[in-house]
PDB file of C-alpha atoms in Angstrom:
ATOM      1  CA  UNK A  19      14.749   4.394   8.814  1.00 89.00           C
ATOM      2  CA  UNK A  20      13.409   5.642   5.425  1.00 94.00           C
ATOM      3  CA  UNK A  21       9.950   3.886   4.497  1.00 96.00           C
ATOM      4  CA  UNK A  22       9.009   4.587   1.408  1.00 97.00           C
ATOM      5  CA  UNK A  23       5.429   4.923   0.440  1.00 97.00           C
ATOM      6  CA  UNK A  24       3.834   4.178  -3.092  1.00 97.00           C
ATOM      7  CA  UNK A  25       0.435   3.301  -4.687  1.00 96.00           C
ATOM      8  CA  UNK A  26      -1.510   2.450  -7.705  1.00 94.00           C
ATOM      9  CA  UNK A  27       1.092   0.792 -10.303  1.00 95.00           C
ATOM     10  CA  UNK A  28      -2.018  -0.117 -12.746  1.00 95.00           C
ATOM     11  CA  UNK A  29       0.308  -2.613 -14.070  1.00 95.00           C
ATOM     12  CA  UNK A  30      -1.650  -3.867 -17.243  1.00 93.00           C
ATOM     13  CA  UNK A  31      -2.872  -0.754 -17.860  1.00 91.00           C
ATOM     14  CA  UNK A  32      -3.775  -0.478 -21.679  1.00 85.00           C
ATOM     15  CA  UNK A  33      -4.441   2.804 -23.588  1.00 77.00           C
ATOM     16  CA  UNK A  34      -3.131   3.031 -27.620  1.00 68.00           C
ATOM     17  CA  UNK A  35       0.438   4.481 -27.697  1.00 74.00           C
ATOM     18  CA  UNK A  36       0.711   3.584 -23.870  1.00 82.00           C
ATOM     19  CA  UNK A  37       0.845   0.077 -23.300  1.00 79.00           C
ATOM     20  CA  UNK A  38       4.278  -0.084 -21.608  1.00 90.00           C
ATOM     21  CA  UNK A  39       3.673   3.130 -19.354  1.00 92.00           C
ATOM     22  CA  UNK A  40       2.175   1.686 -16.411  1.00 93.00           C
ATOM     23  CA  UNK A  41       5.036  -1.233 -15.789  1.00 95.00           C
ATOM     24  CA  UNK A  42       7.615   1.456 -16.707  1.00 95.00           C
ATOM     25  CA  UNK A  43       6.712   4.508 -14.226  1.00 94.00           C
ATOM     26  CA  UNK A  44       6.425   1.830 -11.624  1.00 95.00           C
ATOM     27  CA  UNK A  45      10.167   0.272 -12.215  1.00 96.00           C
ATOM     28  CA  UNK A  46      11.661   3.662 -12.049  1.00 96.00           C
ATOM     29  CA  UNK A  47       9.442   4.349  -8.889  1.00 95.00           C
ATOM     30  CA  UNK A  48      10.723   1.710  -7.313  1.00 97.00           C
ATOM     31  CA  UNK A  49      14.183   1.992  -8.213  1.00 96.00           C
ATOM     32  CA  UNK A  50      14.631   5.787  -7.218  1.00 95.00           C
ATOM     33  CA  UNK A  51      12.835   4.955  -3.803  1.00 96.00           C
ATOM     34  CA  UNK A  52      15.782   2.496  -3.076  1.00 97.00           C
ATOM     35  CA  UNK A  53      18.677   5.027  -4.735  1.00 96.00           C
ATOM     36  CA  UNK A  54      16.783   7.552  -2.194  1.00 94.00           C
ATOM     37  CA  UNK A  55      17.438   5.008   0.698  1.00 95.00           C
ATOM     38  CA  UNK A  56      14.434   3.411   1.377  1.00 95.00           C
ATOM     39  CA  UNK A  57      14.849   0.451   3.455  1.00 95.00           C
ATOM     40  CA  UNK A  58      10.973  -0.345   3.727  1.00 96.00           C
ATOM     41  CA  UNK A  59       8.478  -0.211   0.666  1.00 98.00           C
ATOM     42  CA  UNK A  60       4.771   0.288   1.150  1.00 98.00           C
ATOM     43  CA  UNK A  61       2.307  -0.026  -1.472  1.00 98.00           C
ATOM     44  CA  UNK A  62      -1.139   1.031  -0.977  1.00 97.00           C
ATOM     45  CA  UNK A  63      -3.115  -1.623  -3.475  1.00 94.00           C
ATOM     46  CA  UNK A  64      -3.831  -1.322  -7.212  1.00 94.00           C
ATOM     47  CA  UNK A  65      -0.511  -2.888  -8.376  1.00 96.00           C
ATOM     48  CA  UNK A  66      -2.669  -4.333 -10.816  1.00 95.00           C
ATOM     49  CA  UNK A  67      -5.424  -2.966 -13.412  1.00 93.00           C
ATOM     50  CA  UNK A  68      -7.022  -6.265 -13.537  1.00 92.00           C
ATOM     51  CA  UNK A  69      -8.046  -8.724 -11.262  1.00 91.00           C
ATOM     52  CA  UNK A  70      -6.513 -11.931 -13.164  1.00 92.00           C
ATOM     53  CA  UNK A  71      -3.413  -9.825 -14.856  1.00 93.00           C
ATOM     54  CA  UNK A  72      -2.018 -11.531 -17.902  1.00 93.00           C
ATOM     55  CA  UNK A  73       1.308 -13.522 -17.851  1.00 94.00           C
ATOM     56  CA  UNK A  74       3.112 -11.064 -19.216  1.00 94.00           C
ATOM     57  CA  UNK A  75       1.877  -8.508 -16.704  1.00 94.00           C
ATOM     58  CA  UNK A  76       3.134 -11.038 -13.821  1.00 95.00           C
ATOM     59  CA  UNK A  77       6.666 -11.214 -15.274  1.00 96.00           C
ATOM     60  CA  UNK A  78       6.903  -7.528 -15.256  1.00 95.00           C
ATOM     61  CA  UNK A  79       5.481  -7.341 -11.950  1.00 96.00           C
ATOM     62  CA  UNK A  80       8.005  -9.945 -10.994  1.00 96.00           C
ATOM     63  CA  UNK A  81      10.920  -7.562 -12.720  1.00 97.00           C
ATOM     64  CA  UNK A  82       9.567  -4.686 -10.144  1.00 97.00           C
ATOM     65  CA  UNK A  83       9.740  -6.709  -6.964  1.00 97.00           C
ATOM     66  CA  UNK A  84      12.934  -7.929  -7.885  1.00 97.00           C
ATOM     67  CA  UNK A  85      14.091  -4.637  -7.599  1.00 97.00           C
ATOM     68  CA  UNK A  86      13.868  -4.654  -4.048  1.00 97.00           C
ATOM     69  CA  UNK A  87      14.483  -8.236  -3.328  1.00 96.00           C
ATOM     70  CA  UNK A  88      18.038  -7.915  -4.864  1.00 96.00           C
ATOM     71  CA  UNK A  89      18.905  -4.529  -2.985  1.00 95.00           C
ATOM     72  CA  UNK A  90      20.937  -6.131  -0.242  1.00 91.00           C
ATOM     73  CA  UNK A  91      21.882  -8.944   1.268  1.00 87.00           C
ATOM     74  CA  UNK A  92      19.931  -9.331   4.293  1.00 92.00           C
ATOM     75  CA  UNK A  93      16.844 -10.801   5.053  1.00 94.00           C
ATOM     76  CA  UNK A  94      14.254  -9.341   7.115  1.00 95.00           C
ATOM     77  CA  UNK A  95      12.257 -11.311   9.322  1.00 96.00           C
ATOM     78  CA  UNK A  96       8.278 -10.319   9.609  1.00 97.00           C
ATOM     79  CA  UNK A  97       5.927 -11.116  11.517  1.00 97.00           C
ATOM     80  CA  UNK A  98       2.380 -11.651  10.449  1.00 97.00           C
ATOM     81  CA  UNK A  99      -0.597 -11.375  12.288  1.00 96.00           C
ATOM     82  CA  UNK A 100      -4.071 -12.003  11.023  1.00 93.00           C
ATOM     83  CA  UNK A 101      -7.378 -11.856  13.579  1.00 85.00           C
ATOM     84  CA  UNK A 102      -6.851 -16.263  13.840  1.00 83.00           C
ATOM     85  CA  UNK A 103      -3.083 -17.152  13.767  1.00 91.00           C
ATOM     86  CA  UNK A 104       0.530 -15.563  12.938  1.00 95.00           C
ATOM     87  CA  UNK A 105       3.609 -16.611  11.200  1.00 96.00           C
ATOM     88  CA  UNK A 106       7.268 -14.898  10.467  1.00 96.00           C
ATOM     89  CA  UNK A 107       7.809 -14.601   6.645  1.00 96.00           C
ATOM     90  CA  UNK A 108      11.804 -13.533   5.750  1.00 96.00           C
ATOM     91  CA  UNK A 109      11.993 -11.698   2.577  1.00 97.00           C
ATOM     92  CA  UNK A 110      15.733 -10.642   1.219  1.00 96.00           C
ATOM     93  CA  UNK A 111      16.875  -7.168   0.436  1.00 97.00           C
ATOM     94  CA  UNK A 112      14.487  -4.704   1.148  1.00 97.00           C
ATOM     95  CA  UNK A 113      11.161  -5.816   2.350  1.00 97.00           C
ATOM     96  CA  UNK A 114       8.038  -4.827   0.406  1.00 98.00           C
ATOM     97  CA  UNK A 115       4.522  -4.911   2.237  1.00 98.00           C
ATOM     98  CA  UNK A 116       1.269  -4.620   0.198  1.00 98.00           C
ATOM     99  CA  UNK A 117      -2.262  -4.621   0.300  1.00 97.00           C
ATOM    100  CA  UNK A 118      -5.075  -5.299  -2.462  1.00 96.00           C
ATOM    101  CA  UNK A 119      -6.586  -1.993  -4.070  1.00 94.00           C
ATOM    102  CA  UNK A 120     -10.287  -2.524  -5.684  1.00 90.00           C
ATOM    103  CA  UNK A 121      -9.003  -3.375  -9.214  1.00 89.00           C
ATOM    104  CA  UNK A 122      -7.353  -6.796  -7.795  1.00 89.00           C
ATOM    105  CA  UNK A 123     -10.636  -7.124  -5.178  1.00 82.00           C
ATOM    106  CA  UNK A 124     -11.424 -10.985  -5.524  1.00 78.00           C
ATOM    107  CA  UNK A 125     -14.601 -13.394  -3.759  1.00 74.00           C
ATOM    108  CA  UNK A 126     -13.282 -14.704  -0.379  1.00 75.00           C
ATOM    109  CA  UNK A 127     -13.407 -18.406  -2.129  1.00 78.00           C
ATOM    110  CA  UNK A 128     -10.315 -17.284  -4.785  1.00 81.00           C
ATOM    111  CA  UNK A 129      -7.136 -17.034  -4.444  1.00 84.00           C
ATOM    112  CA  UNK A 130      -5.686 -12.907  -4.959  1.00 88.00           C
ATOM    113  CA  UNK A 131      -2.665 -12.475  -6.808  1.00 92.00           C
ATOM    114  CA  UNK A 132      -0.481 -10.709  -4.343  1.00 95.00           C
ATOM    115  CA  UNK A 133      -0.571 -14.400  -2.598  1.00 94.00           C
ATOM    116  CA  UNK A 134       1.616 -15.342  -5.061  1.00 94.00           C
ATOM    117  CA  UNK A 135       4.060 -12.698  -4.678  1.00 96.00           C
ATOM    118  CA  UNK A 136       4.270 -13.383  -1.158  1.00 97.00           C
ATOM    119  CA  UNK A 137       4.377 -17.293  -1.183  1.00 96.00           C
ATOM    120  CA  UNK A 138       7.118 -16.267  -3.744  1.00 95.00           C
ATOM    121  CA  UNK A 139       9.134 -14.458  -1.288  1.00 96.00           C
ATOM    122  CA  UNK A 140       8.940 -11.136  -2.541  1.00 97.00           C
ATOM    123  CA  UNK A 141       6.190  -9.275  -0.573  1.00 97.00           C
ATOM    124  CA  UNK A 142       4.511  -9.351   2.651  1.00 98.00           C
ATOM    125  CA  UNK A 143       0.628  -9.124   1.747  1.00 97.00           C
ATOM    126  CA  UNK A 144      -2.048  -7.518   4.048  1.00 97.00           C
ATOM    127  CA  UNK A 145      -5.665  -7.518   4.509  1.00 96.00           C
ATOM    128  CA  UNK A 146      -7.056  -7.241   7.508  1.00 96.00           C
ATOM    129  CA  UNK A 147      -3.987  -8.041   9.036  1.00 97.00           C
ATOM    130  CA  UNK A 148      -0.707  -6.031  10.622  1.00 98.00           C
ATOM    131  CA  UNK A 149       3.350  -6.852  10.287  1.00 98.00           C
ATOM    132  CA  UNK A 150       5.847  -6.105  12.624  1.00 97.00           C
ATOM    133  CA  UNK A 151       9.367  -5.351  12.123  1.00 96.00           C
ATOM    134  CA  UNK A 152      11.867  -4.618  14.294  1.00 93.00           C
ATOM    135  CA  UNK A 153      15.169  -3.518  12.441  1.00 82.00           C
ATOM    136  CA  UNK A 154      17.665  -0.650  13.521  1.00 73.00           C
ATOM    137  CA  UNK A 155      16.608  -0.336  16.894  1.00 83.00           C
ATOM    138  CA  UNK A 156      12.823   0.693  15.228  1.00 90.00           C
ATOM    139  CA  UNK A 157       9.470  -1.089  15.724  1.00 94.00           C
ATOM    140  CA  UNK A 158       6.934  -0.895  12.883  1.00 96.00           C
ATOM    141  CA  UNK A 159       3.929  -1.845  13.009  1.00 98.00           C
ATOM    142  CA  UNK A 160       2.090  -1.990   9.554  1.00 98.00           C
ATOM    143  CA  UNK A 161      -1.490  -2.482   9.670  1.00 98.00           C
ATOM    144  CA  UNK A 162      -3.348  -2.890   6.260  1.00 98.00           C
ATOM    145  CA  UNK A 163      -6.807  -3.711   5.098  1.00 97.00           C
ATOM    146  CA  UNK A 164      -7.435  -3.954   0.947  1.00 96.00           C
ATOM    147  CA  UNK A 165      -9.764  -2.302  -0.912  1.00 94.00           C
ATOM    148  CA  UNK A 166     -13.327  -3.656  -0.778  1.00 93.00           C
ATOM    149  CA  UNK A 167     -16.465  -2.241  -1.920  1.00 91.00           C
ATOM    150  CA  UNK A 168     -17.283   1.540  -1.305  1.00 90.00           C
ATOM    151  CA  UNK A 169     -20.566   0.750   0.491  1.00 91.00           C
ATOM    152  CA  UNK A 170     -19.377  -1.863   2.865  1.00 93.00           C
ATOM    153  CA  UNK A 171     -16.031  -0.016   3.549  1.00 93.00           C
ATOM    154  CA  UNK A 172     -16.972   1.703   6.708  1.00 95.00           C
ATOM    155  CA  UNK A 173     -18.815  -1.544   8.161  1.00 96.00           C
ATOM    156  CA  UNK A 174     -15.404  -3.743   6.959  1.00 95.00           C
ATOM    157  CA  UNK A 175     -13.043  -0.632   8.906  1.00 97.00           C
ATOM    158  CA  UNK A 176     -15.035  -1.394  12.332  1.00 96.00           C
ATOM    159  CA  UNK A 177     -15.152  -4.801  11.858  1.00 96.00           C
ATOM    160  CA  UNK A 178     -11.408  -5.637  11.592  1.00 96.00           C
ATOM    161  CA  UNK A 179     -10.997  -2.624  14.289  1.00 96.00           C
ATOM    162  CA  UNK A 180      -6.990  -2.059  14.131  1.00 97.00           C
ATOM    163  CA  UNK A 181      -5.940  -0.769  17.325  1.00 96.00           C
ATOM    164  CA  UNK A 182      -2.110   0.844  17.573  1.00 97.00           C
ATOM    165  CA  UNK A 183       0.453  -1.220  19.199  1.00 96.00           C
ATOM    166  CA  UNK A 184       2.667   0.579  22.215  1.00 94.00           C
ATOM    167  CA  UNK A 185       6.567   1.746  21.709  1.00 93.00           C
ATOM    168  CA  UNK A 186       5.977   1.221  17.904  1.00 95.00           C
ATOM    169  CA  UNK A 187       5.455   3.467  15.287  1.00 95.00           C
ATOM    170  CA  UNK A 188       2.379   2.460  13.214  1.00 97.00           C
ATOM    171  CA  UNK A 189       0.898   2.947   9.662  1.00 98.00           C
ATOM    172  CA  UNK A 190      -2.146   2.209   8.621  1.00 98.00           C
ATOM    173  CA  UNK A 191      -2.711   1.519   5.216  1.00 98.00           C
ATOM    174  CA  UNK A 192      -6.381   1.633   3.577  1.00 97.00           C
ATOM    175  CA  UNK A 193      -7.358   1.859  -0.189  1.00 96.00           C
ATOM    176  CA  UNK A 194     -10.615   3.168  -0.370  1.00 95.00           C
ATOM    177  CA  UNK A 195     -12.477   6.782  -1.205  1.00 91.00           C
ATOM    178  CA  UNK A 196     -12.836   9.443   1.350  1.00 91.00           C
ATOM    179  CA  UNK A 197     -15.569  11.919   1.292  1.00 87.00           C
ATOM    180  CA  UNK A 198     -13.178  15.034   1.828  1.00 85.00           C
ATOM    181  CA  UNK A 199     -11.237  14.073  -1.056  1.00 81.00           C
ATOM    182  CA  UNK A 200     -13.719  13.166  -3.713  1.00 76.00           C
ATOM    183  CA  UNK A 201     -14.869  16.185  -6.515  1.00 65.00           C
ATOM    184  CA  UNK A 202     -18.454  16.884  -6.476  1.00 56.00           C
ATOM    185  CA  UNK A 203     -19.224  15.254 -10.055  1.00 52.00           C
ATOM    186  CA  UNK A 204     -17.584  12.058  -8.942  1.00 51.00           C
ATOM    187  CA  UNK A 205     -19.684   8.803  -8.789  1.00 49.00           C
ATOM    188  CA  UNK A 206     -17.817   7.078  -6.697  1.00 58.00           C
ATOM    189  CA  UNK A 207     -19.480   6.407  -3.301  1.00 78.00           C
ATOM    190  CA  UNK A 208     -17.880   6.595  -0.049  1.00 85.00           C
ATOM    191  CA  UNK A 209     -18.539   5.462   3.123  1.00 90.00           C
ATOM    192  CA  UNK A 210     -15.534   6.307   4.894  1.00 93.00           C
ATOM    193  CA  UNK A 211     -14.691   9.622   5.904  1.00 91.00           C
ATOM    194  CA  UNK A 212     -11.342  11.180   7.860  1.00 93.00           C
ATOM    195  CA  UNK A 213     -13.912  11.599  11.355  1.00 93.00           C
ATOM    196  CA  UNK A 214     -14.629   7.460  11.296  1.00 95.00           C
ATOM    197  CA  UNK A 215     -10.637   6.445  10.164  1.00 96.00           C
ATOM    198  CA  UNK A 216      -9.401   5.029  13.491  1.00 96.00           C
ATOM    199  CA  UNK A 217      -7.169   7.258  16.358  1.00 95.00           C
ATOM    200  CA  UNK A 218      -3.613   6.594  17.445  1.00 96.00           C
ATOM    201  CA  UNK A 219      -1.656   5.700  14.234  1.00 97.00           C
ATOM    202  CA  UNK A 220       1.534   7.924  13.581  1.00 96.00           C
ATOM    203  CA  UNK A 221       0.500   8.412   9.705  1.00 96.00           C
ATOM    204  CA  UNK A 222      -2.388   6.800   7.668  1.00 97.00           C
ATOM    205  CA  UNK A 223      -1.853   5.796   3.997  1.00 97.00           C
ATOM    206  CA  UNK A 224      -4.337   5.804   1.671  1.00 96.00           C
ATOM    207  CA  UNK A 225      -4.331   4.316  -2.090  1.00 94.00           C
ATOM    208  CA  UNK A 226      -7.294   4.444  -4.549  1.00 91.00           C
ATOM    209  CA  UNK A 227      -6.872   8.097  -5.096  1.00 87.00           C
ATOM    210  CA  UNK A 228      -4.592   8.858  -7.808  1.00 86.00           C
ATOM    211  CA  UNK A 229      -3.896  12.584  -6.638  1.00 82.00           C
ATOM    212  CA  UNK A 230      -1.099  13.459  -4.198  1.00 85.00           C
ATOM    213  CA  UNK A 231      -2.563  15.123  -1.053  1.00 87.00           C
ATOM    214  CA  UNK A 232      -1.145  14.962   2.921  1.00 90.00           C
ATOM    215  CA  UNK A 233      -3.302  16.296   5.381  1.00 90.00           C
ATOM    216  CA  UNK A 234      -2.936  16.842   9.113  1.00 91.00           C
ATOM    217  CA  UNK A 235      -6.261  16.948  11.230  1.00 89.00           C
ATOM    218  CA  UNK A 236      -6.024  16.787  14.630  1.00 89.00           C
ATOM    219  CA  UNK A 237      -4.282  13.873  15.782  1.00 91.00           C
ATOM    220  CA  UNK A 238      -4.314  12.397  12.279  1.00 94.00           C
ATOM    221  CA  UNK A 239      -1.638  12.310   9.944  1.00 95.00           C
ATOM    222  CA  UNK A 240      -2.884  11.043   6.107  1.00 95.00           C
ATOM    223  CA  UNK A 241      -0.928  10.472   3.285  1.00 94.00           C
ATOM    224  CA  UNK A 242      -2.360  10.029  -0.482  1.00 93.00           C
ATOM    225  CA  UNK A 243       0.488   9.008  -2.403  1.00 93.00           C
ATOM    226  CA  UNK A 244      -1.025   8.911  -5.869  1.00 90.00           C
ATOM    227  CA  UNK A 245      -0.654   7.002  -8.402  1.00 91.00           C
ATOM    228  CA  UNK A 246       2.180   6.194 -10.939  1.00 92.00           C
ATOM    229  CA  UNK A 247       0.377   6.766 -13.908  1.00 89.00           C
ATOM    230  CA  UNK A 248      -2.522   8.348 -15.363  1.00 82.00           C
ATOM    231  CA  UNK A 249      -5.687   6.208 -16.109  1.00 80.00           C
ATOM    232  CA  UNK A 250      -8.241   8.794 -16.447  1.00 73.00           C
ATOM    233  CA  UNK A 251      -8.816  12.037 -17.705  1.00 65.00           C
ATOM    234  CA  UNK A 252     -10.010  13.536 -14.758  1.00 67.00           C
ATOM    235  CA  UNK A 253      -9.142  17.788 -14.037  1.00 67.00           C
ATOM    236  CA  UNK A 254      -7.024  16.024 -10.456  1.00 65.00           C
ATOM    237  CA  UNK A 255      -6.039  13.472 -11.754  1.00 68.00           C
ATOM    238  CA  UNK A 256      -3.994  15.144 -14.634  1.00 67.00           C
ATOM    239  CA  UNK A 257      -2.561  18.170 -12.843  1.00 70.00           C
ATOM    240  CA  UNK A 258      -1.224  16.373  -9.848  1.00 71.00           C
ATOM    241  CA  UNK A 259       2.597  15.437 -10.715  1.00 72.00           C
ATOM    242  CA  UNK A 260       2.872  11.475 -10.266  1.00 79.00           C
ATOM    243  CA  UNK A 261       5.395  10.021  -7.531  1.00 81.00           C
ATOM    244  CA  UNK A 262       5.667   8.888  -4.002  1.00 88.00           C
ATOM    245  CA  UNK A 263       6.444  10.120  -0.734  1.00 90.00           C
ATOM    246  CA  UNK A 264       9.792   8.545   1.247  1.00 92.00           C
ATOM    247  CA  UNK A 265       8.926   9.568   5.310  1.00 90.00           C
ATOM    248  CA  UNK A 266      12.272   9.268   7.816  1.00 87.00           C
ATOM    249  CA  UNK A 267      11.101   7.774  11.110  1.00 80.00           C
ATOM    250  CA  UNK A 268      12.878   9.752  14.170  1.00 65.00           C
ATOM    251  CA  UNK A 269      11.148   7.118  16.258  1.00 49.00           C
ATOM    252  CA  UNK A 270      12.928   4.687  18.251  1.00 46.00           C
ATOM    253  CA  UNK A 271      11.662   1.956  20.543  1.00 43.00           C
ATOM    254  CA  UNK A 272      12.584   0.982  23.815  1.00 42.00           C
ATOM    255  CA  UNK A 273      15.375  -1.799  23.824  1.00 38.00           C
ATOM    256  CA  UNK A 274      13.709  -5.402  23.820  1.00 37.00           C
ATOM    257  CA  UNK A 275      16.101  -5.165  27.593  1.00 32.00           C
ATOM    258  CA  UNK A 276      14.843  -2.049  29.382  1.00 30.00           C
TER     259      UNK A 276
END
């Protein structure tokens, strides 16, 4: 299976001359992950620049998803599973699975706007939470916290304390900074680092950066996919080519029988 990983849409994004940027990099993202064969979508947070995005922003976003949703056919069957309860969602075509980035962070008492998209049917949506799917004779296991505050990152990390699941191949998808990857006149502040990011996962995901990196360190795999547009004029930032990664799984699980 083909899983293809992307990040940091910024739809909304607003800069003179460059309004429709953001919600046009992320359309052809999407589509040339699914002409490339993806038949699972990842997105590491940020779809949106703002917190309450605008109608108009929505629609777009709507355009995006639809992308996938009308690939195929079929309908995939996911299972959920928060810390307190579980529940299958089916989405149609290819499934998309998403978590919140810090630009869509909302207070525990309001609603986030990637509940929509999945109450909609087009997206699976993840925070502190995991989704299994079992297609092709593969088990995935997506595990995916949102972005929260730098400073209670770490603490947030050990509370939810994802552990792998056996004869699966698992992701774990973050959006937050990481010391090794943050220049020294940044003024961001992170807590995390790649020593306290959980053992056992077959490749970790990260959003929130908007440079492409992939780094192998001991037993862990990470994956920056960057983001889809530019929304600062920073020197990494700029010289890192925007895109995604697509990663072929040669894993396959045990029949459900043996």
């Amino acid at each position: 299976m083909r899983i293809a990983l992307l990040s940091d849409f910024h739809l909304g994004f607003k800069q003179a001359g460059r309004e429709n940027e953001a919600f046009e990099n992320a359309m052809q993202a999407m589509q040339l992950a699914l002409e490339k064969g993806a038949k699972l979508v990842i997105i590491s947070g940020d779809i949106f620049d703002k917190e309450v995005p605008n109608a108009e922003t929505l629609l777009e976003a709507f355009k995006i998803f639809s992308l996938a949703r009308n690939a195929n056919e079929k309908s995939t069957h996911i299972k959920k599973v928060a810390r307190t309860q579980s529940e299958t969602i089916s989405l149609k075509g290819v499934p998309v699975i998403a978590i919140h980035g810090t630009h869509e962070f909302r207070a525990r008492d309001y609603v986030n706007y990637l509940q929509l998209f999945e109450s909609a049917g087009f997206i699976v949506y993840l925070h502190a939470a995991k989704a299994i799917i079992e297609a092709q004779n593969e088990r995935i296991v997506v595990h995916g916290l949102g972005g929260v505050p730098e400073k209670k990152a770490l603490d947030a990390l050990k509370l939810w304390n994802p552990k792998p699941e056996q004869n699966a191949f698992n992701i774990l998808v973050l959006h937050q900074s990481l010391k090794e990857f943050l220049p020294f006149d940044d003024e961001m502040i992170a807590t995390l680092s790649i020593g306290s990011l959980p053992e056992g996962f077959d490749i970790i995901v990260d959003g929130h950066l908007h440079w492409q990196n992939e780094l192998v360190e001991g037993s862990k795999h990470l994956v920056l996919p960057g983001s889809t547009i530019i929304t600062q004029m920073k020197r990494l930032e700029a010289k890192k080519p925007k895109g995604f990664y697509i990663i072929c799984l040669l894993y396959t699980s045990p029949s459900p029988r043996d």
